[in-house]
GROMACS .gro file of N, CA and C in nm:
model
  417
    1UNK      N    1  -2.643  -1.891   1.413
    1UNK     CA    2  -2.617  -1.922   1.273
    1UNK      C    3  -2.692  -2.048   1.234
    2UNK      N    4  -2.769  -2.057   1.166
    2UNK     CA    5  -2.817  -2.155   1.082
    2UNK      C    6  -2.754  -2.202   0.971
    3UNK      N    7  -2.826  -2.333   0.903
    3UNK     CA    8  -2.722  -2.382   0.787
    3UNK      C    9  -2.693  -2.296   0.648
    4UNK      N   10  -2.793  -2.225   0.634
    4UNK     CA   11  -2.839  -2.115   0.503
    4UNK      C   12  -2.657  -2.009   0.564
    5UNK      N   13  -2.639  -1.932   0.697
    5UNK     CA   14  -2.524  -1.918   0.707
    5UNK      C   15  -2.414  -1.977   0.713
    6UNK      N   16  -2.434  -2.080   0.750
    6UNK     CA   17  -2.322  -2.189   0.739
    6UNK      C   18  -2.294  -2.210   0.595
    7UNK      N   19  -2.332  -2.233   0.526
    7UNK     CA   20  -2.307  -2.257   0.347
    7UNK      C   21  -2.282  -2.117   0.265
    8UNK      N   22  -2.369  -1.991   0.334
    8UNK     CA   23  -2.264  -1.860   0.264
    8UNK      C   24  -2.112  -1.873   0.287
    9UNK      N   25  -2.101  -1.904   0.440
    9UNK     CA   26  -1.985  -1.835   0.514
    9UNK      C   27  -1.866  -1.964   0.466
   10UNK      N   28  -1.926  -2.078   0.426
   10UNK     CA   29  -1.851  -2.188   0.291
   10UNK      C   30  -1.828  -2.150   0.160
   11UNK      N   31  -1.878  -2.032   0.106
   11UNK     CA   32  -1.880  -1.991  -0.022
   11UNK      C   33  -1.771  -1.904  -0.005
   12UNK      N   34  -1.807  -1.819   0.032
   12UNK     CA   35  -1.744  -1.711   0.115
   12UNK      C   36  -1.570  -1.730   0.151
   13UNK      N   37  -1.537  -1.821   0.195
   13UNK     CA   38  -1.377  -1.891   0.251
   13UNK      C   39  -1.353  -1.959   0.120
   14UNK      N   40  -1.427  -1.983   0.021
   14UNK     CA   41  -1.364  -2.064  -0.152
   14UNK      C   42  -1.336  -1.931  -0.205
   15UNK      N   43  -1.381  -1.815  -0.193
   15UNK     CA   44  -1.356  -1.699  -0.274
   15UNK      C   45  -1.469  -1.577  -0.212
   16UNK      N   46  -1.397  -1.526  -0.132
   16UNK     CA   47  -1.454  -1.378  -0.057
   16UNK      C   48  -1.467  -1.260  -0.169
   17UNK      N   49  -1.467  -1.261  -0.313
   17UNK     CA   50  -1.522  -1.175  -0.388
   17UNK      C   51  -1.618  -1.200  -0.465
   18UNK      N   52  -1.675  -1.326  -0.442
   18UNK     CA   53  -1.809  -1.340  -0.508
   18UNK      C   54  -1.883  -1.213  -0.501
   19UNK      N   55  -1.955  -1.210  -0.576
   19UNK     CA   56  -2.081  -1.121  -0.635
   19UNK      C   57  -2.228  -1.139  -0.593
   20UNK      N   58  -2.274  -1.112  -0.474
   20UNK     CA   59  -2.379  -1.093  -0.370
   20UNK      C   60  -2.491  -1.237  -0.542
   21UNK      N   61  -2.483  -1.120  -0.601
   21UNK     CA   62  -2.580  -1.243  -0.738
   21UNK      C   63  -2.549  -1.348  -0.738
   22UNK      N   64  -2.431  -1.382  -0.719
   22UNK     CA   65  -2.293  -1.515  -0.757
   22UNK      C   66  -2.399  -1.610  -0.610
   23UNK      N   67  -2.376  -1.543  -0.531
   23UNK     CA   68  -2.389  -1.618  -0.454
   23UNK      C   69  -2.567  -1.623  -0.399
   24UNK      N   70  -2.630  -1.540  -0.465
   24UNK     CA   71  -2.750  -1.587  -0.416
   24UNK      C   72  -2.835  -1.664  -0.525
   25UNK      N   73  -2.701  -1.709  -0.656
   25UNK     CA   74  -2.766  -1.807  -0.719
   25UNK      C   75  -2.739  -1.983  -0.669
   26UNK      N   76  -2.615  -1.956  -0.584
   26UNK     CA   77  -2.557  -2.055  -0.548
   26UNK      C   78  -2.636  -2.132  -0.455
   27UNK      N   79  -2.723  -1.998  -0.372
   27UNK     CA   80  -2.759  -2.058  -0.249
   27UNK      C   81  -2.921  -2.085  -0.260
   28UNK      N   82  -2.969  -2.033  -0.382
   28UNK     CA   83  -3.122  -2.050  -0.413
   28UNK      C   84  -3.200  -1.896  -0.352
   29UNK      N   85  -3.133  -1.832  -0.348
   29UNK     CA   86  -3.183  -1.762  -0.245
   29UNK      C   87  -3.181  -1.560  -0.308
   30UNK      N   88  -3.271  -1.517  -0.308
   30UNK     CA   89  -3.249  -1.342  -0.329
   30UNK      C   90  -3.152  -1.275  -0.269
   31UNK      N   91  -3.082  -1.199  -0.392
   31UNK     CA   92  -2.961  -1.103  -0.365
   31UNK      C   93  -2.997  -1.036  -0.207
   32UNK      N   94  -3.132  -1.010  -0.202
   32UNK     CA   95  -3.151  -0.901  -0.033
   32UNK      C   96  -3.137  -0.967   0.043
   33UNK      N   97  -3.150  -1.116   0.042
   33UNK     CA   98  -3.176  -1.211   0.181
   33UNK      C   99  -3.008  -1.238   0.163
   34UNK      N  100  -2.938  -1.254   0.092
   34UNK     CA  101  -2.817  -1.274   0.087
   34UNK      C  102  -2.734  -1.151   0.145
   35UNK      N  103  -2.777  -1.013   0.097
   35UNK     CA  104  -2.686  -0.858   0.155
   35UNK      C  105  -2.761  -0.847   0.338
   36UNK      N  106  -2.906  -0.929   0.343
   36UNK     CA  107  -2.883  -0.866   0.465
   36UNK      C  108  -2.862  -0.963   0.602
   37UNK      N  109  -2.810  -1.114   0.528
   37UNK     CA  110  -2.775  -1.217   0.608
   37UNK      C  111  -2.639  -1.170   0.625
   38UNK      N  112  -2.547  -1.135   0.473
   38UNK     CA  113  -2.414  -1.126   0.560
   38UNK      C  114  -2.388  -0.933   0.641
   39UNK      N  115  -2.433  -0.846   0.656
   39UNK     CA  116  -2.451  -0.746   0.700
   39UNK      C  117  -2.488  -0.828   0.858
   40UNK      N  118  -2.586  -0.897   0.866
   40UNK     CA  119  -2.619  -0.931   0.998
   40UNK      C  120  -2.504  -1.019   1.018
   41UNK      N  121  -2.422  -1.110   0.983
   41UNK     CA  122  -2.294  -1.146   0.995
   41UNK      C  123  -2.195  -1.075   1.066
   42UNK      N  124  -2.182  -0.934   0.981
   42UNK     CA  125  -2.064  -0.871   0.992
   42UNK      C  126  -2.128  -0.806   1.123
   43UNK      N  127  -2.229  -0.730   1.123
   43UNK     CA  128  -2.261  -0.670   1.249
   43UNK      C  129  -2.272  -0.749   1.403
   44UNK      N  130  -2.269  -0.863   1.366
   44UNK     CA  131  -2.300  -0.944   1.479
   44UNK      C  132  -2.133  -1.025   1.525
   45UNK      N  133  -2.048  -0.960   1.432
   45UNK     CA  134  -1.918  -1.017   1.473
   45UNK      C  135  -1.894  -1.141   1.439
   46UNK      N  136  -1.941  -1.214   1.368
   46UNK     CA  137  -1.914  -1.341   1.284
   46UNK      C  138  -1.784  -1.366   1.205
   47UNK      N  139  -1.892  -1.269   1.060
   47UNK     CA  140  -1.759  -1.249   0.978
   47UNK      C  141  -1.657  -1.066   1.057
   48UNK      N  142  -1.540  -1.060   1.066
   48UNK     CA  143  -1.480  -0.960   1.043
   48UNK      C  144  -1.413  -0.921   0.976
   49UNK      N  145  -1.399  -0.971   0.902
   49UNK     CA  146  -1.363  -0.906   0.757
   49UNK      C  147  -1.291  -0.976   0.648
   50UNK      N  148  -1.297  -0.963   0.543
   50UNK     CA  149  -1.223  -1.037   0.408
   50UNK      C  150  -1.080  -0.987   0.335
   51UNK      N  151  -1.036  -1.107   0.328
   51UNK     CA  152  -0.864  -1.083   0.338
   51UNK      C  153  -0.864  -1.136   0.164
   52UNK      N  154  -0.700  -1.108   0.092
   52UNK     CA  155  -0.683  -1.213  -0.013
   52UNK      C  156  -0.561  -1.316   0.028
   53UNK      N  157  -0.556  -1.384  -0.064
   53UNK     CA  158  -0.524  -1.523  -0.049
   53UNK      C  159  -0.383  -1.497  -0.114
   54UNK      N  160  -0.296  -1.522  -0.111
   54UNK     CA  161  -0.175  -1.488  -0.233
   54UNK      C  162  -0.078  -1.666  -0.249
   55UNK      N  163  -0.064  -1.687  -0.375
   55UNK     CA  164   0.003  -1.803  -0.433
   55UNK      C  165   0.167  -1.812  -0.321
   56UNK      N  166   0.207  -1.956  -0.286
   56UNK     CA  167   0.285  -1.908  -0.178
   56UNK      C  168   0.432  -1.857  -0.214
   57UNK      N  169   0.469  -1.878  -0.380
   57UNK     CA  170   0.592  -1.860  -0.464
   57UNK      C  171   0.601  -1.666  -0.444
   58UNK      N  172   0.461  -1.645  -0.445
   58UNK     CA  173   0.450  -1.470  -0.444
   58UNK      C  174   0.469  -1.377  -0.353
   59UNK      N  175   0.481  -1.447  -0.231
   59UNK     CA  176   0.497  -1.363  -0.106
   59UNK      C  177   0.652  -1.362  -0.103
   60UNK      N  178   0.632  -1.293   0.033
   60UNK     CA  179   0.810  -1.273   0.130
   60UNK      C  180   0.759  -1.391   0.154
   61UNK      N  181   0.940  -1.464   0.158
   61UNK     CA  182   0.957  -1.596   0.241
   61UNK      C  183   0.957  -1.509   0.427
   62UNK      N  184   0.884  -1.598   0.493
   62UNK     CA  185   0.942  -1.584   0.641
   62UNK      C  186   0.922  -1.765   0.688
   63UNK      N  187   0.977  -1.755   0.765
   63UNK     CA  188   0.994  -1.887   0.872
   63UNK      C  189   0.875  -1.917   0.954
   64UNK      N  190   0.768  -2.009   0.918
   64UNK     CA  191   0.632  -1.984   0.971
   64UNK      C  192   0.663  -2.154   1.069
   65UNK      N  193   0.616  -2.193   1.220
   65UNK     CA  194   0.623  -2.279   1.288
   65UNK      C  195   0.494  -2.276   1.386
   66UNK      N  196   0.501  -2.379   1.435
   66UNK     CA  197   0.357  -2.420   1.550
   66UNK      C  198   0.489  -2.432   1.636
   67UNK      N  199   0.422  -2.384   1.784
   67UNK     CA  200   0.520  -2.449   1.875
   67UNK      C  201   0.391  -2.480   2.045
   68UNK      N  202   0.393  -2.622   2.061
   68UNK     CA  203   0.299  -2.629   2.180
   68UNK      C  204   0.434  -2.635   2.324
   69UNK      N  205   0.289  -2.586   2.409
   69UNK     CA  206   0.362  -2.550   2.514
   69UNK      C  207   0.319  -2.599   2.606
   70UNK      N  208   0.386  -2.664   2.718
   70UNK     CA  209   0.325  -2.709   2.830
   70UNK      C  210   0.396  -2.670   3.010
   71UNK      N  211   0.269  -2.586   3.033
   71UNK     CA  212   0.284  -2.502   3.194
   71UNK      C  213   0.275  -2.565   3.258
   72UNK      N  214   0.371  -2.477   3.351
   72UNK     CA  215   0.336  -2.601   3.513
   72UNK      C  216   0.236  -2.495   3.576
   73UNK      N  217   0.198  -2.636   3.693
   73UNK     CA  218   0.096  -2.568   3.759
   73UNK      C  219  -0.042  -2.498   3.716
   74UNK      N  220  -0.071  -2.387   3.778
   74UNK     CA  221  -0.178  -2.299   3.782
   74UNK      C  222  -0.120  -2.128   3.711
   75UNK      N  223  -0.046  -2.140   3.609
   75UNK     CA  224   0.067  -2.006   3.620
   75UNK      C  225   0.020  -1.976   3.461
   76UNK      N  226  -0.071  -2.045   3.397
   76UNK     CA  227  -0.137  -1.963   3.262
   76UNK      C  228  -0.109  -1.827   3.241
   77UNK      N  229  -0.208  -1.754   3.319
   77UNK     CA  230  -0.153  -1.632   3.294
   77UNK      C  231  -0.079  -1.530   3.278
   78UNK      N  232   0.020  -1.577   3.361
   78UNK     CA  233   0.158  -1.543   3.373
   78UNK      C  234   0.227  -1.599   3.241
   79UNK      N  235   0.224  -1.660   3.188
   79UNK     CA  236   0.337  -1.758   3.102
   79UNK      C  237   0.183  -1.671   2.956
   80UNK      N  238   0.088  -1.667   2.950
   80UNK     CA  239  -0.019  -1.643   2.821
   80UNK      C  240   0.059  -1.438   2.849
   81UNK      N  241   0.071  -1.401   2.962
   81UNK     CA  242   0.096  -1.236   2.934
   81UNK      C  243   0.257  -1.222   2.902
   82UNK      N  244   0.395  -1.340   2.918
   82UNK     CA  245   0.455  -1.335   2.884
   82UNK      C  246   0.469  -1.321   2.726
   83UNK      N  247   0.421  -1.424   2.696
   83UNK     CA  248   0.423  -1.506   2.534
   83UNK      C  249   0.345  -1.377   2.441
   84UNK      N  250   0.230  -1.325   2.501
   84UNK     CA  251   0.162  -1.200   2.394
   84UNK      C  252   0.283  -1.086   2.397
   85UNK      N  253   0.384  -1.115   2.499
   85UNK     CA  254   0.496  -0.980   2.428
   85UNK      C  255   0.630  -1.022   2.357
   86UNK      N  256   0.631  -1.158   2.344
   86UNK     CA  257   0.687  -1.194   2.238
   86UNK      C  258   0.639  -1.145   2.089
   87UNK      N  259   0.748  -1.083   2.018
   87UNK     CA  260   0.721  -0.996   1.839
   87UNK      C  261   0.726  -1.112   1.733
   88UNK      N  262   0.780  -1.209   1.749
   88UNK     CA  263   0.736  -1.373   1.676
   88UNK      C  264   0.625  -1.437   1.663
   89UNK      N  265   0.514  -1.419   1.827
   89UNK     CA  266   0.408  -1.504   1.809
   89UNK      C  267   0.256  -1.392   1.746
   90UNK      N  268   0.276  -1.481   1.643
   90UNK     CA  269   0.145  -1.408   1.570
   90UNK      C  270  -0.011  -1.461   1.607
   91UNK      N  271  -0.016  -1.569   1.686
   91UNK     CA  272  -0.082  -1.622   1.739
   91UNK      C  273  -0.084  -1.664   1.853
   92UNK      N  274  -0.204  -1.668   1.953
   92UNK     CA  275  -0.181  -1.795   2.098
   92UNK      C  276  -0.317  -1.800   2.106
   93UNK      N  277  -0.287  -1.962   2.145
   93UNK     CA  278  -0.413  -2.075   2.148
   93UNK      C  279  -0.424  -2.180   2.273
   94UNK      N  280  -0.549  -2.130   2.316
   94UNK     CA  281  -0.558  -2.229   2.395
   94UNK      C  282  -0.610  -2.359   2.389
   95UNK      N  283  -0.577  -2.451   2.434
   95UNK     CA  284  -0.561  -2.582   2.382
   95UNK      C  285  -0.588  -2.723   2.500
   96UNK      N  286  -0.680  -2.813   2.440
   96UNK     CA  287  -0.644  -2.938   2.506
   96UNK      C  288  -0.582  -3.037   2.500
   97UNK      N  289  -0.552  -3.188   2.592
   97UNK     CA  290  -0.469  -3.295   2.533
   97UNK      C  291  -0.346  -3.216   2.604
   98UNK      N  292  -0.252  -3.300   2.567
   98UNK     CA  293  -0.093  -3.300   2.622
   98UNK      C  294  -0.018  -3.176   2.634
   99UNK      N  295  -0.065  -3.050   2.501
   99UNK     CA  296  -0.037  -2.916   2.558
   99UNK      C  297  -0.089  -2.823   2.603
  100UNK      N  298  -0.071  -2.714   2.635
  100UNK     CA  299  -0.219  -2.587   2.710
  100UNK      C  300  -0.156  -2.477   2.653
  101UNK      N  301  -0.099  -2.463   2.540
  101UNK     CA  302  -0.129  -2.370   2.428
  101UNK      C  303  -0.048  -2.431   2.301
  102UNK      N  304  -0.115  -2.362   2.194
  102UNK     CA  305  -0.058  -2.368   2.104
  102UNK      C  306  -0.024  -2.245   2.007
  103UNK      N  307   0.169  -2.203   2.007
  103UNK     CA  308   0.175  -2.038   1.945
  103UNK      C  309   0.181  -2.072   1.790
  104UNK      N  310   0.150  -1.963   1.747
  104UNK     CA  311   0.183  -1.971   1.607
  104UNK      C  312   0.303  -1.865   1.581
  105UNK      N  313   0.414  -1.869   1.511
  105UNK     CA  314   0.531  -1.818   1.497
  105UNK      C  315   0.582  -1.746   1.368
  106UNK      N  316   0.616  -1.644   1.368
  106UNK     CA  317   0.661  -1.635   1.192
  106UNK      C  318   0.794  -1.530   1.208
  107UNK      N  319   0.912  -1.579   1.139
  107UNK     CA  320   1.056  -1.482   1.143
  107UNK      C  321   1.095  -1.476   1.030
  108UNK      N  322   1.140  -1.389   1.040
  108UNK     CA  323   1.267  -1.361   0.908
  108UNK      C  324   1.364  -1.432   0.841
  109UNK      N  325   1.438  -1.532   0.927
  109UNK     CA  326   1.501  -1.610   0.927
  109UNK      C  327   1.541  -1.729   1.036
  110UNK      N  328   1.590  -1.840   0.978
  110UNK     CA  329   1.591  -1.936   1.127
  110UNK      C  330   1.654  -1.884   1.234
  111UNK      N  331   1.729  -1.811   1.182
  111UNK     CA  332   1.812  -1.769   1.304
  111UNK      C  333   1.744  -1.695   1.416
  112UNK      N  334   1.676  -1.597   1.317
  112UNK     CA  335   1.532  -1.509   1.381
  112UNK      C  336   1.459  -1.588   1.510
  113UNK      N  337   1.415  -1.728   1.425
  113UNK     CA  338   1.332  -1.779   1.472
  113UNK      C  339   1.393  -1.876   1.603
  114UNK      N  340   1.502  -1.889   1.619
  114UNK     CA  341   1.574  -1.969   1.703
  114UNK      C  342   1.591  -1.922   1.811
  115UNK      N  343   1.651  -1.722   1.773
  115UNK     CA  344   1.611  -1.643   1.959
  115UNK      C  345   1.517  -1.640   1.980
  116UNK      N  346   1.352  -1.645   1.924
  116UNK     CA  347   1.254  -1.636   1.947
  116UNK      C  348   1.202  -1.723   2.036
  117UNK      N  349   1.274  -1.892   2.003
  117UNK     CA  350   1.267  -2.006   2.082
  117UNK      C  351   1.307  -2.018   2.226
  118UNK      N  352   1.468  -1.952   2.183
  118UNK     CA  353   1.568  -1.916   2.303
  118UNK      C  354   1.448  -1.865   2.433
  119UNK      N  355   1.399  -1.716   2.377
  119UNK     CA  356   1.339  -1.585   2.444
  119UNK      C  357   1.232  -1.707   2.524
  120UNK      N  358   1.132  -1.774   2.410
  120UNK     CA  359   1.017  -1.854   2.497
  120UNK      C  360   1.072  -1.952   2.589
  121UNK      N  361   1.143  -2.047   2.558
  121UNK     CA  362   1.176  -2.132   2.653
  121UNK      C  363   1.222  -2.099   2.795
  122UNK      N  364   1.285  -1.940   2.798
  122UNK     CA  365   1.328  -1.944   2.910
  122UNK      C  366   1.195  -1.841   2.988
  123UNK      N  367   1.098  -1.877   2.920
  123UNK     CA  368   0.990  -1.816   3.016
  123UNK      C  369   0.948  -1.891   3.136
  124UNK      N  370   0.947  -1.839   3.230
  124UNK     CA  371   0.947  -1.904   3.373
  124UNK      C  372   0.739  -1.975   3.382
  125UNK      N  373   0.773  -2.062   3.469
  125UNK     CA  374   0.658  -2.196   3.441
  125UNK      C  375   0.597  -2.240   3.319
  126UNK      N  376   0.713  -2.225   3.215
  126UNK     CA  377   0.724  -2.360   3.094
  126UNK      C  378   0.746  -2.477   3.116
  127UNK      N  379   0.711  -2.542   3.125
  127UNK     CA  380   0.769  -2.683   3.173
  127UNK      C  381   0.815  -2.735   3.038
  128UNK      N  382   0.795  -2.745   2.940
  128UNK     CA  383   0.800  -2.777   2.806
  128UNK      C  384   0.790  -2.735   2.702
  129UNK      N  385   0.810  -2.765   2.573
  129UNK     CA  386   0.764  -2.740   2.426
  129UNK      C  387   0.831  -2.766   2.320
  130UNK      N  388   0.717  -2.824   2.207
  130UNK     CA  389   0.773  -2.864   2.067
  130UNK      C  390   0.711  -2.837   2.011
  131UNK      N  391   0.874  -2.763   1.870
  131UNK     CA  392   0.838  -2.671   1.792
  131UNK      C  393   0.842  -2.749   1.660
  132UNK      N  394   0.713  -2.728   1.571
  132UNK     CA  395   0.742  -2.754   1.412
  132UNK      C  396   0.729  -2.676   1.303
  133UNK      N  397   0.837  -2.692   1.227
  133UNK     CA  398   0.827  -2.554   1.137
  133UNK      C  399   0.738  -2.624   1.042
  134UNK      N  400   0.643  -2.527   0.939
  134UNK     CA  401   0.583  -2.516   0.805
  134UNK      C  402   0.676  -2.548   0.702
  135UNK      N  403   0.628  -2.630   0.628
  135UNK     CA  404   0.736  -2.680   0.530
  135UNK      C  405   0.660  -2.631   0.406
  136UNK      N  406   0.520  -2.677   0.372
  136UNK     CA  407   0.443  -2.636   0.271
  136UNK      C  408   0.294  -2.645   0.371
  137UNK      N  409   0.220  -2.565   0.291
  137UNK     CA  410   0.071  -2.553   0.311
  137UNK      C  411  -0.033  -2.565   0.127
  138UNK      N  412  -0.116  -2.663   0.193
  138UNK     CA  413  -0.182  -2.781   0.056
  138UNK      C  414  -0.315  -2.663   0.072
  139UNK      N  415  -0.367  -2.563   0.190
  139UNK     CA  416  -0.464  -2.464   0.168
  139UNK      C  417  -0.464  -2.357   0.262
   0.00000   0.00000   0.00000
């Protein structure tokens, strides 16, 4: 990726329905060099695909949290194939610094989200973890 992709794929994350024109006035650049930079994008596994954005008053409420985790030992995999069959974590990240992952979480309700905690914590070579819920998101 060069910077010419680097500044679509910036246009692109402000508003994924721009207009191939929209944006190849933005970028100085011809509508073709623009359809066949992001085609080579998408084919090359870059971009995978474009989502919408929704105002956060408009959705279902669910219970969205970060929770880092810290393993003992050498037992990653064991504790990373536990955690992917947890139905809460919508995410897992691997991570440096003080934890060696970081899940991303989303329930129905706290309560939801509290066996979910229950279920992880008692996963064998956890040594640790702290959880913070989403209060608001500014983007």
């Amino acid at each position: 990726m060069d910077s010419t992709d680097q500044a679509l794929i910036s246009l692109l994350r402000q508003n994924a329905r721009y207009a191939i024109a929209d944006l190849a006035k933005k970028l100085g650049l011809s509508r073709g060099t623009i359809r066949n930079r992001m085609l080579r994008l998408e084919d090359s596994g870059v971009i995978i695909g474009y989502t919408v954005q929704l105002r956060p008053d408009t959705q279902v409420q669910t219970i969205r949290a970060w929770m880092s985790i810290a393993i003992e030992g050498n037992m990653s995999r064991q504790v990373i194939a536990s955690l992917l069959g947890e139905p809460c974590i919508v995410a897992l990240h691997d991570t440096n610094g003080r934890w060696d992952l970081l899940a991303e979480l989303e329930a129905g309700s706290l309560a939801e989200l509290g066996q979910a905690l229950e279920r992880i914590r008692l996963i064998r070579n956890i040594s640790n973890s702290e959880t913070s819920i989403h209060l608001k998101s500014f983007r």
